Amino acid sequence: MSPKDTALDLTQEPNCLCFKVRRAARAISQHYEGAMASHDLSAPQFSLLSVLAHAGLRSVTELSELTTTDRTTLNRNLGLLEKRGLVESAPGVDKRTRRFVLTKEGRELQHAAKADWVRAQTGLEDALGGEQARELLGGLDRLLDWLAGLEVILD
């Protein structure tokens, strides 16, 4: 039997949650990336601006927990946003930590980009149908809750 005969083709595997969720996440991310392009923001950067708009001054650790983003990626995005003058940092509780907050420009850009985010969101909801979109979001919430409990068990 050749290696090709025993290879698993995940594109044909109907029950691989990992492959399908990652594929769906990439497609959804591309949809939102298109909506944010005119604002020169990536979807994660817009999400970060939105979290800061509502959460206020936060440390990298707090932002990492709020966004479920690894610290390396988060630091890179915060650095890019800081260079653009959209966020600013202040010393944290100790000298090893920094806390970030939106600047006036960051708040204005987040507000302006929000209309395009709403259009992207509405487009996906319309494509799925309202009830199916609510069911999908509910299922994802339940999955995330379950996975958060699993992490406690595995630690």
CSV table of C-alpha atoms in Angstrom, one decimal:
chain,number,residue,atom,x,y,z
A,1,MET,CA,0.0,0.0,0.0
A,2,SER,CA,1.4,3.4,-1.0
A,3,PRO,CA,1.5,6.4,1.4
A,4,LYS,CA,-1.2,8.0,-0.8
A,5,ASP,CA,-3.5,5.1,-0.2
A,6,THR,CA,-3.3,5.6,3.6
A,7,ALA,CA,-3.3,9.4,3.6
A,8,LEU,CA,-6.3,11.1,5.2
A,9,ASP,CA,-7.9,13.7,2.9
A,10,LEU,CA,-9.4,16.2,5.4
A,11,THR,CA,-11.3,17.9,2.6
A,12,GLN,CA,-13.3,14.7,2.3
A,13,GLU,CA,-13.6,14.0,6.0
A,14,PRO,CA,-17.1,15.0,7.1
A,15,ASN,CA,-16.5,14.8,10.8
A,16,CYS,CA,-13.2,16.7,11.3
A,17,LEU,CA,-14.2,19.5,13.6
A,18,CYS,CA,-10.7,21.1,13.5
A,19,PHE,CA,-10.5,21.3,9.7
A,20,LYS,CA,-14.0,22.6,9.2
A,21,VAL,CA,-13.9,25.1,12.0
A,22,ARG,CA,-10.6,26.5,10.9
A,23,ARG,CA,-11.8,26.6,7.3
A,24,ALA,CA,-15.0,28.4,8.3
A,25,ALA,CA,-13.0,30.8,10.5
A,26,ARG,CA,-10.6,31.7,7.6
A,27,ALA,CA,-13.6,32.3,5.3
A,28,ILE,CA,-15.4,34.5,7.9
A,29,SER,CA,-12.1,36.4,8.7
A,30,GLN,CA,-11.6,37.1,5.0
A,31,HIS,CA,-15.2,38.5,4.8
A,32,TYR,CA,-14.5,40.9,7.7
A,33,GLU,CA,-11.0,41.7,6.3
A,34,GLY,CA,-12.7,43.0,3.2
A,35,ALA,CA,-15.0,45.2,5.3
A,36,MET,CA,-12.0,46.7,7.2
A,37,ALA,CA,-9.7,47.2,4.2
A,38,SER,CA,-10.9,50.7,3.4
A,39,HIS,CA,-9.9,51.7,7.0
A,40,ASP,CA,-6.5,50.1,6.6
A,41,LEU,CA,-7.3,47.7,9.5
A,42,SER,CA,-7.2,44.0,9.8
A,43,ALA,CA,-10.1,42.2,11.4
A,44,PRO,CA,-8.1,41.4,14.5
A,45,GLN,CA,-7.0,45.1,14.8
A,46,PHE,CA,-10.6,46.3,14.5
A,47,SER,CA,-11.6,43.7,17.2
A,48,LEU,CA,-8.8,45.0,19.4
A,49,LEU,CA,-9.9,48.6,19.0
A,50,SER,CA,-13.4,47.6,19.8
A,51,VAL,CA,-12.4,45.7,23.0
A,52,LEU,CA,-10.4,48.8,24.1
A,53,ALA,CA,-13.3,51.1,23.3
A,54,HIS,CA,-15.4,49.2,25.7
A,55,ALA,CA,-12.9,47.8,28.2
A,56,GLY,CA,-10.7,50.9,28.6
A,57,LEU,CA,-7.1,50.8,29.9
A,58,ARG,CA,-6.0,47.2,29.8
A,59,SER,CA,-2.7,45.2,30.1
A,60,VAL,CA,-1.5,42.8,27.4
A,61,THR,CA,-2.4,39.9,29.7
A,62,GLU,CA,-6.0,41.2,30.2
A,63,LEU,CA,-6.3,41.9,26.4
A,64,SER,CA,-5.0,38.4,25.7
A,65,GLU,CA,-7.7,36.9,27.9
A,66,LEU,CA,-10.4,39.1,26.5
A,67,THR,CA,-9.6,38.3,22.9
A,68,THR,CA,-8.2,34.8,23.2
A,69,THR,CA,-5.1,36.0,21.3
A,70,ASP,CA,-1.6,34.9,22.1
A,71,ARG,CA,0.6,37.6,23.5
A,72,THR,CA,3.1,37.6,20.6
A,73,THR,CA,0.3,38.4,18.0
A,74,LEU,CA,-1.3,40.8,20.4
A,75,ASN,CA,1.9,42.7,21.0
A,76,ARG,CA,2.5,42.9,17.2
A,77,ASN,CA,-1.0,44.3,16.6
A,78,LEU,CA,-0.7,46.7,19.5
A,79,GLY,CA,2.6,47.9,18.2
A,80,LEU,CA,1.2,48.6,14.7
A,81,LEU,CA,-1.8,50.4,16.2
A,82,GLU,CA,0.5,52.4,18.5
A,83,LYS,CA,2.7,53.5,15.5
A,84,ARG,CA,-0.5,54.7,13.8
A,85,GLY,CA,-1.4,56.7,16.9
A,86,LEU,CA,-4.6,54.7,17.5
A,87,VAL,CA,-3.6,53.3,20.9
A,88,GLU,CA,-1.1,54.5,23.5
A,89,SER,CA,0.6,52.7,26.3
A,90,ALA,CA,1.2,53.6,29.9
A,91,PRO,CA,3.2,51.9,32.5
A,92,GLY,CA,1.4,49.0,34.3
A,93,VAL,CA,1.4,48.0,37.9
A,94,ASP,CA,5.1,47.3,37.7
A,95,LYS,CA,7.8,48.3,35.2
A,96,ARG,CA,7.5,45.0,33.3
A,97,THR,CA,3.9,45.6,32.2
A,98,ARG,CA,2.2,48.1,30.0
A,99,ARG,CA,-1.4,49.1,29.7
A,100,PHE,CA,-3.1,50.2,26.5
A,101,VAL,CA,-5.9,52.6,25.8
A,102,LEU,CA,-7.5,54.1,22.7
A,103,THR,CA,-6.4,57.5,21.6
A,104,LYS,CA,-8.9,60.0,20.3
A,105,GLU,CA,-7.9,59.0,16.7
A,106,GLY,CA,-8.3,55.3,17.6
A,107,ARG,CA,-11.8,55.9,19.0
A,108,GLU,CA,-12.8,57.9,15.9
A,109,LEU,CA,-11.5,55.2,13.6
A,110,GLN,CA,-13.2,52.4,15.5
A,111,HIS,CA,-16.4,54.3,15.3
A,112,ALA,CA,-16.1,54.9,11.6
A,113,ALA,CA,-15.1,51.3,10.9
A,114,LYS,CA,-18.0,50.0,13.0
A,115,ALA,CA,-20.5,50.8,10.2
A,116,ASP,CA,-18.6,48.5,7.8
A,117,TRP,CA,-18.3,45.8,10.5
A,118,VAL,CA,-22.1,46.0,10.9
A,119,ARG,CA,-22.6,45.6,7.2
A,120,ALA,CA,-20.3,42.5,7.2
A,121,GLN,CA,-22.1,41.1,10.2
A,122,THR,CA,-25.5,41.7,8.7
A,123,GLY,CA,-24.4,40.1,5.4
A,124,LEU,CA,-23.4,36.9,7.1
A,125,GLU,CA,-26.5,36.8,9.2
A,126,ASP,CA,-28.7,37.3,6.1
A,127,ALA,CA,-26.8,34.6,4.2
A,128,LEU,CA,-27.3,32.1,7.0
A,129,GLY,CA,-30.8,33.2,7.9
A,130,GLY,CA,-31.6,34.8,11.3
A,131,GLU,CA,-32.5,31.6,13.2
A,132,GLN,CA,-29.6,29.6,11.8
A,133,ALA,CA,-27.2,32.4,12.7
A,134,ARG,CA,-28.5,32.5,16.3
A,135,GLU,CA,-28.2,28.7,16.5
A,136,LEU,CA,-24.7,28.8,15.2
A,137,LEU,CA,-23.7,31.5,17.7
A,138,GLY,CA,-25.3,29.6,20.5
A,139,GLY,CA,-23.5,26.4,19.5
A,140,LEU,CA,-20.2,28.2,19.4
A,141,ASP,CA,-20.8,29.7,22.8
A,142,ARG,CA,-21.5,26.3,24.2
A,143,LEU,CA,-18.4,24.9,22.6
A,144,LEU,CA,-16.2,27.7,24.0
A,145,ASP,CA,-17.7,27.2,27.4
A,146,TRP,CA,-17.0,23.5,27.2
A,147,LEU,CA,-13.4,24.1,26.0
A,148,ALA,CA,-12.8,26.5,28.8
A,149,GLY,CA,-13.9,23.8,31.3
A,150,LEU,CA,-11.7,21.3,29.5
A,151,GLU,CA,-8.6,23.5,30.0
A,152,VAL,CA,-9.2,23.5,33.7
A,153,ILE,CA,-9.3,19.7,33.7
A,154,LEU,CA,-6.2,19.4,31.6
A,155,ASP,CA,-4.1,21.9,33.7
